[in-house]
One Martini backbone bead per residue (centre of mass of N, CA, C, O) as a GRO file, in nm:
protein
  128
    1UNK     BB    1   1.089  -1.442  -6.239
    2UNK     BB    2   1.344  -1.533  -6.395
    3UNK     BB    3   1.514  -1.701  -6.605
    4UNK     BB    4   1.824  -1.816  -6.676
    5UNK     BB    5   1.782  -1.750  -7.006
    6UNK     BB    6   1.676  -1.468  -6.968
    7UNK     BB    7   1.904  -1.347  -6.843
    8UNK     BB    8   2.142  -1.423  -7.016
    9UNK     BB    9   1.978  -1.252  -7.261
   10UNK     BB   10   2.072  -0.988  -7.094
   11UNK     BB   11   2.389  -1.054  -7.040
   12UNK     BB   12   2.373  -1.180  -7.367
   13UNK     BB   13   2.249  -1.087  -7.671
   14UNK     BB   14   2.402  -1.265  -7.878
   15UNK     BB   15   2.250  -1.533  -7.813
   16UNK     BB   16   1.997  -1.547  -8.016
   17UNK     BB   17   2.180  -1.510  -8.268
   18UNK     BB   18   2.365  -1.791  -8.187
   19UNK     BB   19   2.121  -1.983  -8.208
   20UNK     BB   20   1.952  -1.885  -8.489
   21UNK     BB   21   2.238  -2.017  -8.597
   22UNK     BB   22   2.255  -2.294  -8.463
   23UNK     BB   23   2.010  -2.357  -8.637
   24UNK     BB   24   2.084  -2.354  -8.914
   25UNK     BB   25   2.342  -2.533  -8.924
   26UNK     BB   26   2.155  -2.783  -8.798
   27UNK     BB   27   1.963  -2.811  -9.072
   28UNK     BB   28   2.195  -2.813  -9.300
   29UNK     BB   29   2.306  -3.108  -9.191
   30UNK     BB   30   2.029  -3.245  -9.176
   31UNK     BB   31   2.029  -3.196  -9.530
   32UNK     BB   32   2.261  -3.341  -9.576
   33UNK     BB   33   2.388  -3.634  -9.758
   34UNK     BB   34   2.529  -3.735  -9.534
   35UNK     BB   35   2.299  -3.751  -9.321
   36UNK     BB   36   2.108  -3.894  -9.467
   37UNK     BB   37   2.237  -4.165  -9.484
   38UNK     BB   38   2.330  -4.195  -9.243
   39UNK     BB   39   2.056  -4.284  -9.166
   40UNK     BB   40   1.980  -4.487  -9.380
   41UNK     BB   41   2.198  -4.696  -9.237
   42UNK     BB   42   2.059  -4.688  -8.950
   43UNK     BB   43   1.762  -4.810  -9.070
   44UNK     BB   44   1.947  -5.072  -9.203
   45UNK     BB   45   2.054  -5.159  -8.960
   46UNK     BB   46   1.784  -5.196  -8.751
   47UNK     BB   47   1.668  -5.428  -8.930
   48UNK     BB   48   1.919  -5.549  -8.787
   49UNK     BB   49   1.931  -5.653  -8.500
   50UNK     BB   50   2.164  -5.819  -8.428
   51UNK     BB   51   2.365  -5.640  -8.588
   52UNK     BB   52   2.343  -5.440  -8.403
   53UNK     BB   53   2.399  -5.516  -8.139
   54UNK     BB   54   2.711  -5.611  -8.209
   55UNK     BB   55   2.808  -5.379  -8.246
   56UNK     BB   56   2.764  -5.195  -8.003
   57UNK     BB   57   2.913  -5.451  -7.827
   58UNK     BB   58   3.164  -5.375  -7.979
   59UNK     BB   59   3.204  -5.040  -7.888
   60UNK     BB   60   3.170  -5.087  -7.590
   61UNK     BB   61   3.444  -5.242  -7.601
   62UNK     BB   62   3.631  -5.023  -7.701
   63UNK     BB   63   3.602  -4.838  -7.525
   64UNK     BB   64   3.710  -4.961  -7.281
   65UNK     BB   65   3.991  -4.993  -7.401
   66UNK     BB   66   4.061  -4.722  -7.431
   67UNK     BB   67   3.998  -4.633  -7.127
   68UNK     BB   68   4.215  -4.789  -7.022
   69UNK     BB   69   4.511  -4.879  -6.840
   70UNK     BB   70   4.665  -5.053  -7.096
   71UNK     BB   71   4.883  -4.984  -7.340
   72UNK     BB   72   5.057  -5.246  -7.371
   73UNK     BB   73   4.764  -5.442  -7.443
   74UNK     BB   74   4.670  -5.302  -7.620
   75UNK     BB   75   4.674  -5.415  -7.983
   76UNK     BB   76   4.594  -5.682  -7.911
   77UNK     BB   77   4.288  -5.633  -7.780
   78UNK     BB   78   4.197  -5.541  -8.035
   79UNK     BB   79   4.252  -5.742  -8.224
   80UNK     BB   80   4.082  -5.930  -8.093
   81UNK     BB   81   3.807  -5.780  -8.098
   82UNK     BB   82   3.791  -5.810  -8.410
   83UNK     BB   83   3.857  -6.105  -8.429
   84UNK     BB   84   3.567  -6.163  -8.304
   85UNK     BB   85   3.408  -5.892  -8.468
   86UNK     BB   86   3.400  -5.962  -8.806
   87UNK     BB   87   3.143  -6.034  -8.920
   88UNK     BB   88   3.001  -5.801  -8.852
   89UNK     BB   89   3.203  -5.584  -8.968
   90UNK     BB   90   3.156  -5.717  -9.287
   91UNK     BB   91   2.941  -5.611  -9.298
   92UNK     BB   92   2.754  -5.381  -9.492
   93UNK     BB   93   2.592  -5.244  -9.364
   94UNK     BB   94   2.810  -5.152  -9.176
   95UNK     BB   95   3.005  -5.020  -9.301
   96UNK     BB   96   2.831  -4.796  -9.408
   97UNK     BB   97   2.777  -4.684  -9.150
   98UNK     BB   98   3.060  -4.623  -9.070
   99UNK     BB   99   3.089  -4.443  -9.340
  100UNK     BB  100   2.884  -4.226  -9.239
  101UNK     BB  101   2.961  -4.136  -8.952
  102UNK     BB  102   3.228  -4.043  -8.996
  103UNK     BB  103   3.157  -3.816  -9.172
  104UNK     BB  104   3.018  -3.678  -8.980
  105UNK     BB  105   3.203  -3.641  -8.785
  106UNK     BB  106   3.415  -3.492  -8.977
  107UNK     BB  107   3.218  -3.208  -8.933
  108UNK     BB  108   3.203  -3.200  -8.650
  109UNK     BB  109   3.469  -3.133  -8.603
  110UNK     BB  110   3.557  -2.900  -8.812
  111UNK     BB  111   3.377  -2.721  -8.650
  112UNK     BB  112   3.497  -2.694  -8.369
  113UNK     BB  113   3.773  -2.628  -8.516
  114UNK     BB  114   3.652  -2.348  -8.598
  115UNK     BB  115   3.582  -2.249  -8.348
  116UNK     BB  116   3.864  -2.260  -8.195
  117UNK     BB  117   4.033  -2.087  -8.401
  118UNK     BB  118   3.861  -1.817  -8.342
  119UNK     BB  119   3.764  -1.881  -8.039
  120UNK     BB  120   3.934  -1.728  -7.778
  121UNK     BB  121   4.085  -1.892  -7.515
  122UNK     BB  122   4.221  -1.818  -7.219
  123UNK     BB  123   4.450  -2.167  -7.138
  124UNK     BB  124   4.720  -2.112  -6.979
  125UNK     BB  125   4.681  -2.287  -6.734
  126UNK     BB  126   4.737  -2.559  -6.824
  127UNK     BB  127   5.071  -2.505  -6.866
  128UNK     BB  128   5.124  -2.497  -6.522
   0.00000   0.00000   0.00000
């Protein structure tokens, strides 16, 4: 009996070299200074087990956030939640941290952004 992934690869044979182009740009993402960066803020942040958590624990909340349906005093409740973990917010650590995340996020958005645009989907049942 095949594996399911054994099958795919023979219902689609292009699959095992998208693969090992998606396995290569992976490695040169993770090669990247800009990940590299990532890794290090990430390695001292967590070396601040406290300022860890609470950043976290900022992150947390603010997904909570968002994902509420109160939009009406979303911009309050974030104000708030800022001036809450402004202490945090402010080390040094955590921006760095957070502007070399941010960095990693805009590459892998662009990257996504170019394969949607590259690869077609018909997706017009959405406008239905």
């Amino acid at each position: 009996m095949m594996e399911a992934e054994e099958k795919e690869n023979c219902l689609f044979p292009d699959t095992e070299k998208i693969l090992e182009k998606t396995e290569e740009l992976t490695a040169m993402i993770c090669r990247s200074d800009s990940y590299q960066r990532y890794i290090r803020h990430l390695d001292a942040l967590k070396a601040q087990p406290d300022v860890y958590r609470e950043l976290n624990r900022f992150r947390r909340e603010n997904i909570e956030l968002q994902m509420a349906d109160d939009s009406e005093e979303y911009y309050e409740k974030t104000e708030e939640l800022q001036l809450r973990f402004k202490n945090v917010l402010m080390e040094p650590v955590v921006m760095d941290y957070l502007a070399s995340e941010q960095k990693i996020c805009r590459i892998m958005r662009d990257i996504y952004d170019k394969m949607a645009q590259e690869v077609y989907l018909d997706l017009s049942y959405m406008d239905e």
